[in-house]
Amino acid sequence: MREGFKIVFVVLLRLFLFAFSSSTHEVSVSCMMVYDEGSASDVLESPECPQWGLSAQSQNRTRNCQFAMLQGHREYQEDRIACNLKMSIPILGKDGPKEVLVGVVAVFDGHGGKEASEIASENLLDYFFLHVVFNTYKQSVTCKTDHDLVFRGLNKDKVGEFSYLVSTGEVPPVSGDDSMLAILKKSLLRTIHDIDTKFSLEAFNNRYVSGSTATAVLLVDGQILVANVGDSKALLCSEKIKPALGDGGTSTIMLDVEELTGDHHPDRDDEKARIEAAGGFVRTWGVPRVNGILAVSRSIGDVYLKRYGVIPVPEVIGWRHLTANDSYLVVASDGIFESLTPQNVCDLLWDANIKENEMSESPFSCSSYSSLADCIINKAFKKGSGDNLSAIVIPLNFTGIT
């Protein structure tokens, strides 16, 4: 039966590859087989996929993004970032293939070494692009199966066999009803999984003990999706009217913070339960730690603690529509929040927003800094943070995203 499926699959791919023939990243039948049997890393390394390799996406990991990083009081800088607000990606729309602009914003806070965060930042954009393209091809094939095969002269029994294999899981299920947003979400989650797999193999081979958080945000068509592993944060700063105090007061406008991520700390009830079920324990050394070692309960890498319940699986918030009141997206490493609260961060951004019209007397003034991100990390450093510091600031009203 699998041989019959392969014949149908090959024919299907040949029939529908024309849909993206204008793309510089076409998918051959043999390359699709590599993808189905492996990972993004396997595609990039396979001789069957010569057109796929590390691209300009990875060579410029901070394209058109406002960011800042500071080593701080640490001996090494283990934070890494990746950001591109205008990735042009081929997507199968209702009226056929089209190019869409997708923003990808991510912070990786490494620990125990820079290896995990480095591999994550180097591969995020390429892996994500690859997964979107391959899943779009697979959607185009599956969407056309029931409607077009008979008219292409293919045997009805083969159509039924193909459909059966899809239903039993022998073919990865990609529904014809899958939307662009579903493919983008699936691709991001698969990307994080593949990054962890790639690094874990290297960690075993090279005896790396490092790990990394991963906080990534997708922005497209006025919507965002957030995936989080660990304790870096994504914040949304939105305009809000603060009621007047007393009868004679006047209402004011402020930026109110919404935390889009929840920290994965080992003492969180659900995280602690998973760790203990796996045979691990939580002990406090300064902060709660897995087996008295690791201060996060989810991470990329940390291969020697995976058996004790440390996982790389993200928690996902999305998709949600942005509104006209949503002013800034901030993605930052936890070093920022050693000395600033999330609301402090939004206060800084609000102060920067009004400084052109009046001199602010706020203790969090950003007026002397070169950028909003630079302001955030330097304020956190001066207020006492001892960690590496990284922040990416996206002004939503000025990017064309909202």
C-alpha positions as CSV (number, residue, x, y, z in Angstrom):
1,M,0.0,0.0,0.0
2,R,2.8,2.4,0.8
3,E,4.3,1.9,-2.7
4,G,0.9,2.8,-4.2
5,F,0.8,5.9,-2.0
6,K,4.3,6.9,-3.1
7,I,3.3,6.7,-6.8
8,V,0.2,8.8,-6.2
9,F,2.2,11.3,-4.0
10,V,4.8,11.7,-6.7
11,V,2.2,12.3,-9.4
12,L,0.3,14.7,-7.2
13,L,3.4,16.8,-6.4
14,R,4.4,16.9,-10.1
15,L,0.9,18.1,-10.9
16,F,0.8,20.9,-8.4
17,L,4.4,22.2,-8.1
18,F,3.6,24.6,-10.8
19,A,1.6,26.7,-8.3
20,F,4.8,28.0,-6.8
21,S,7.0,27.8,-9.9
22,S,7.9,31.4,-9.6
23,S,9.4,30.9,-6.2
24,T,13.2,30.7,-5.8
25,H,12.6,27.9,-3.3
26,E,10.8,25.2,-5.3
27,V,10.1,21.8,-3.7
28,S,11.1,18.7,-5.7
29,V,9.4,15.4,-5.1
30,S,12.6,13.9,-3.7
31,C,13.2,16.9,-1.4
32,M,9.6,16.6,-0.1
33,M,10.3,13.0,0.8
34,V,13.4,14.1,2.8
35,Y,11.2,16.7,4.6
36,D,8.5,14.1,5.5
37,E,11.0,11.7,6.9
38,G,13.2,14.2,8.8
39,S,13.4,17.8,9.8
40,A,14.4,21.2,8.6
41,S,18.0,20.4,9.3
42,D,17.8,17.3,7.2
43,V,16.5,19.3,4.3
44,L,19.2,21.9,4.5
45,E,21.9,19.2,4.6
46,S,20.4,16.8,2.0
47,P,21.8,16.5,-1.6
48,E,18.2,16.0,-2.7
49,C,17.5,19.6,-1.7
50,P,20.3,21.6,-3.3
51,Q,18.3,24.8,-3.6
52,W,17.8,24.9,0.1
53,G,20.6,26.3,2.3
54,L,21.2,28.9,4.9
55,S,20.0,32.1,3.3
56,A,20.2,35.8,3.8
57,Q,17.4,35.3,6.4
58,S,20.0,33.9,8.8
59,Q,22.9,36.1,7.7
60,N,20.9,39.2,8.8
61,R,19.0,38.2,11.9
62,T,17.9,41.6,13.0
63,R,16.6,43.1,9.7
64,N,14.4,46.2,10.1
65,C,14.0,45.7,13.9
66,Q,14.7,48.0,16.8
67,F,16.8,46.1,19.3
68,A,19.5,46.5,22.0
69,M,21.7,44.1,23.9
70,L,24.0,44.5,26.9
71,Q,26.3,42.0,28.5
72,G,25.9,43.6,31.9
73,H,27.7,42.2,34.9
74,R,27.9,38.7,33.5
75,E,31.2,37.2,32.3
76,Y,29.7,36.3,28.9
77,Q,26.9,37.4,26.7
78,E,24.6,34.4,26.2
79,D,21.5,36.2,25.0
80,R,20.7,36.1,21.2
81,I,17.9,37.5,19.1
82,A,16.4,37.0,15.7
83,C,14.0,39.5,14.0
84,N,12.6,40.3,10.6
85,L,9.4,42.3,10.3
86,K,9.0,41.8,6.6
87,M,9.7,38.2,5.6
88,S,8.1,37.6,2.2
89,I,6.7,34.1,2.3
90,P,4.7,32.2,-0.4
91,I,1.3,31.2,0.9
92,L,-1.6,29.4,-0.7
93,G,-4.6,31.8,-0.5
94,K,-8.2,31.4,-1.5
95,D,-7.4,32.7,-5.0
96,G,-4.2,30.8,-5.4
97,P,-0.6,31.4,-4.4
98,K,0.4,34.8,-3.1
99,E,3.3,36.4,-1.2
100,V,2.6,37.7,2.3
101,L,4.7,39.7,4.7
102,V,5.2,38.0,8.1
103,G,7.0,39.6,11.0
104,V,9.1,37.2,13.2
105,V,10.5,38.5,16.5
106,A,12.4,36.3,19.0
107,V,14.6,36.4,22.0
108,F,16.7,33.5,23.2
109,D,18.2,33.8,26.7
110,G,21.0,31.3,27.0
111,H,22.4,29.7,30.2
112,G,25.3,27.4,30.9
113,G,26.9,28.6,27.6
114,K,26.0,30.4,24.4
115,E,25.7,27.3,22.2
116,A,21.9,26.7,22.5
117,S,20.9,30.4,22.0
118,E,23.4,30.7,19.2
119,I,22.0,27.8,17.2
120,A,18.4,28.9,17.9
121,S,19.1,32.5,16.6
122,E,21.1,31.2,13.6
123,N,18.4,28.8,12.4
124,L,15.0,30.3,13.4
125,L,14.2,32.4,10.3
126,D,15.5,29.8,7.8
127,Y,13.7,26.9,9.5
128,F,10.5,28.8,9.8
129,F,10.5,29.9,6.1
130,L,11.2,26.3,5.1
131,H,8.4,24.8,7.2
132,V,5.9,27.4,5.8
133,V,6.8,26.6,2.2
134,F,6.7,22.8,2.6
135,N,3.5,22.8,4.5
136,T,1.9,25.1,1.9
137,Y,3.0,22.7,-0.8
138,K,1.4,19.8,1.2
139,Q,-1.8,21.8,1.6
140,S,-2.0,22.5,-2.1
141,V,-1.6,18.8,-2.8
142,T,-4.2,17.6,-0.2
143,C,-6.7,20.3,-1.2
144,K,-6.7,19.2,-4.8
145,T,-6.8,15.4,-4.2
146,D,-10.5,14.7,-4.1
147,H,-11.5,17.2,-6.8
148,D,-8.8,16.9,-9.5
149,L,-7.3,13.4,-9.6
150,V,-10.1,11.7,-11.6
151,F,-9.9,14.4,-14.2
152,R,-6.1,14.0,-14.5
153,G,-6.6,10.4,-15.5
154,L,-5.7,8.8,-12.2
155,N,-7.3,5.6,-10.9
156,K,-10.1,6.2,-8.4
157,D,-8.7,3.3,-6.3
158,K,-5.5,5.3,-5.9
159,V,-7.4,8.3,-4.8
160,G,-9.2,6.3,-2.1
161,E,-5.9,4.7,-1.1
162,F,-4.3,8.2,-0.7
163,S,-7.3,9.4,1.3
164,Y,-7.1,6.3,3.6
165,L,-3.4,6.9,4.2
166,V,-4.1,10.5,5.2
167,S,-6.8,9.4,7.6
168,T,-4.7,6.8,9.3
169,G,-1.8,9.2,9.8
170,E,0.6,7.5,7.4
171,V,0.5,10.8,5.5
172,P,0.9,13.9,7.6
173,P,-2.7,15.3,7.9
174,V,-2.9,18.7,6.2
175,S,-6.6,19.6,5.9
176,G,-7.8,21.5,2.9
177,D,-9.5,23.8,5.4
178,D,-6.1,24.8,7.0
179,S,-5.7,28.5,6.8
180,M,-2.6,30.6,6.3
181,L,-2.6,31.3,10.1
182,A,-2.8,27.6,10.9
183,I,0.2,26.9,8.7
184,L,2.2,29.7,10.2
185,K,1.5,28.4,13.7
186,K,2.3,24.9,12.8
187,S,5.5,26.0,11.2
188,L,6.7,28.0,14.2
189,L,6.1,25.1,16.6
190,R,7.9,22.7,14.2
191,T,10.7,25.2,14.0
192,I,11.2,25.3,17.7
193,H,11.1,21.5,17.9
194,D,13.7,21.2,15.1
195,I,16.0,23.7,16.8
196,D,15.9,21.7,20.0
197,T,16.5,18.4,18.1
198,K,19.5,19.9,16.2
199,F,21.0,21.4,19.3
200,S,20.4,18.3,21.5
201,L,22.3,16.1,19.0
202,E,25.2,18.6,19.1
203,A,25.0,18.8,22.9
204,F,25.4,15.0,23.3
205,N,28.3,14.9,20.8
206,N,30.1,17.9,22.3
207,R,29.0,17.5,25.9
208,Y,27.3,20.9,26.0
209,V,25.3,21.6,29.1
210,S,23.8,24.8,27.9
211,G,20.2,25.6,27.2
212,S,18.1,28.6,26.2
213,T,14.7,30.2,26.5
214,A,12.7,30.9,23.3
215,T,10.1,33.6,23.1
216,A,8.9,34.2,19.6
217,V,6.1,36.3,18.1
218,L,4.6,36.2,14.7
219,L,2.9,39.3,13.2
220,V,0.7,39.2,10.0
221,D,-2.3,41.0,8.8
222,G,-2.9,42.8,12.0
223,Q,-2.7,39.7,14.1
224,I,-0.1,38.2,16.5
225,L,0.8,34.8,17.8
226,V,3.1,34.2,20.7
227,A,5.1,31.0,21.5
228,N,7.1,30.8,24.8
229,V,9.6,28.4,26.3
230,G,11.1,29.5,29.6
231,D,11.0,32.9,31.3
232,S,11.8,35.6,28.7
233,K,8.7,37.8,28.1
234,A,6.5,39.3,25.4
235,L,4.6,42.4,26.4
236,L,1.9,44.5,24.7
237,C,1.8,48.1,25.7
238,S,-1.6,49.6,24.9
239,E,-3.1,53.1,25.3
240,K,-5.6,53.3,28.2
241,I,-7.5,56.2,29.7
242,K,-6.7,56.6,33.4
243,P,-9.8,58.0,35.3
244,A,-9.5,61.3,37.1
245,L,-8.9,61.3,40.8
246,G,-11.5,63.4,42.6
247,D,-14.2,65.7,41.1
248,G,-11.8,68.3,39.9
249,G,-9.2,66.1,38.3
250,T,-8.7,65.3,34.7
251,S,-8.3,61.9,33.1
252,T,-5.0,61.0,31.6
253,I,-3.8,58.6,28.9
254,M,-1.2,55.9,29.8
255,L,0.3,52.8,28.3
256,D,-1.1,49.8,30.1
257,V,0.8,46.5,30.0
258,E,-0.4,43.1,29.1
259,E,1.9,40.1,29.6
260,L,1.5,37.8,26.6
261,T,3.7,35.0,28.2
262,G,3.7,33.1,31.4
263,D,7.1,32.2,33.0
264,H,8.0,28.5,33.1
265,H,9.4,28.3,36.6
266,P,9.7,25.0,38.4
267,D,7.5,25.9,41.3
268,R,4.5,26.6,39.0
269,D,2.0,24.0,40.0
270,D,1.6,22.3,36.6
271,E,5.3,22.5,35.8
272,K,6.3,21.1,39.2
273,A,3.8,18.2,38.7
274,R,5.4,17.3,35.4
275,I,8.9,17.4,36.8
276,E,8.0,15.2,39.8
277,A,6.1,12.8,37.6
278,A,9.3,12.3,35.6
279,G,11.4,11.6,38.6
280,G,12.8,15.1,39.2
281,F,12.4,17.4,42.1
282,V,12.3,21.2,42.8
283,R,14.7,22.7,45.3
284,T,15.2,26.4,46.0
285,W,18.8,27.7,45.7
286,G,18.1,31.4,45.5
287,V,15.1,30.6,43.3
288,P,13.3,27.3,42.7
289,R,15.3,25.0,40.4
290,V,14.8,21.7,38.7
291,N,17.0,19.2,40.7
292,G,18.5,22.2,42.4
293,I,20.1,23.3,39.1
294,L,17.9,24.9,36.4
295,A,15.7,27.9,37.1
296,V,13.4,27.2,34.2
297,S,11.2,24.1,33.6
298,R,11.0,24.5,29.8
299,S,14.0,25.2,27.6
300,I,15.8,24.4,24.4
301,G,18.7,22.1,25.2
302,D,19.5,21.2,28.8
303,V,19.8,17.7,27.5
304,Y,20.9,16.2,30.9
305,L,17.7,17.4,32.5
306,K,15.2,16.3,29.9
307,R,14.7,13.0,31.6
308,Y,13.5,14.9,34.6
309,G,10.7,16.7,32.9
310,V,12.4,19.7,31.3
311,I,10.7,20.1,27.9
312,P,11.1,22.4,24.8
313,V,7.4,22.6,24.1
314,P,6.1,26.1,23.9
315,E,2.9,27.5,25.4
316,V,1.1,29.4,22.7
317,I,-1.1,32.5,22.8
318,G,-2.8,33.3,19.5
319,W,-4.0,34.2,17.1
320,R,-5.4,37.6,18.3
321,H,-6.2,40.8,16.5
322,L,-4.3,44.0,17.4
323,T,-6.3,47.1,17.9
324,A,-5.6,50.8,17.3
325,N,-4.8,51.2,21.0
326,D,-2.0,48.6,20.9
327,S,1.1,50.8,20.6
328,Y,4.2,48.7,21.3
329,L,5.2,45.0,21.3
330,V,8.3,44.3,23.5
331,V,10.1,41.0,23.6
332,A,12.9,40.8,26.2
333,S,15.1,38.5,28.2
334,D,14.4,38.1,31.9
335,G,17.4,40.2,32.9
336,I,15.2,43.3,32.1
337,F,12.7,42.2,34.8
338,E,15.3,41.8,37.5
339,S,15.0,45.5,38.1
340,L,12.0,46.7,36.0
341,T,8.4,45.6,36.1
342,P,6.5,45.0,32.9
343,Q,4.5,48.2,33.7
344,N,7.8,50.1,34.1
345,V,8.7,49.1,30.6
346,C,5.5,50.5,29.2
347,D,6.0,53.7,31.3
348,L,9.3,54.2,29.6
349,L,7.8,53.8,26.2
350,W,5.0,56.2,27.0
351,D,7.5,58.8,28.3
352,A,9.4,58.5,25.0
353,N,6.1,58.9,23.1
354,I,5.3,62.3,24.7
355,K,8.9,63.7,25.1
356,E,8.7,65.7,21.8
357,N,5.7,67.7,23.1
358,E,6.8,68.3,26.7
359,M,9.6,67.6,29.1
360,S,8.8,64.6,31.1
361,E,9.6,64.5,34.8
362,S,9.2,60.7,34.9
363,P,12.1,58.8,36.7
364,F,11.9,56.4,33.7
365,S,12.6,59.1,31.1
366,C,14.0,57.8,27.8
367,S,15.0,61.2,26.4
368,S,18.8,60.7,26.6
369,Y,18.9,57.3,24.8
370,S,19.4,56.5,21.1
371,S,16.5,54.1,20.8
372,L,13.6,52.7,22.8
373,A,15.3,49.3,23.2
374,D,18.5,51.0,24.3
375,C,16.6,52.9,26.9
376,I,15.0,49.8,28.3
377,I,18.2,47.8,28.7
378,N,20.2,50.7,30.2
379,K,17.5,51.6,32.6
380,A,17.4,48.0,33.8
381,F,21.1,47.9,34.1
382,K,21.4,51.1,36.1
383,K,18.6,50.0,38.4
384,G,20.5,46.9,39.4
385,S,20.1,44.0,37.0
386,G,23.0,41.7,37.1
387,D,22.1,39.5,34.1
388,N,22.5,39.8,30.3
389,L,20.0,42.2,28.9
390,S,18.2,42.1,25.5
391,A,15.1,43.8,24.2
392,I,13.3,44.2,20.9
393,V,10.7,47.0,20.6
394,I,8.2,47.0,17.8
395,P,6.1,50.3,17.5
396,L,2.9,48.8,16.2
397,N,1.3,51.9,14.8
398,F,4.3,52.7,12.7
399,T,5.1,49.3,11.1
400,G,2.1,48.8,8.8
401,I,1.3,45.7,10.9
402,T,-1.8,47.1,12.5
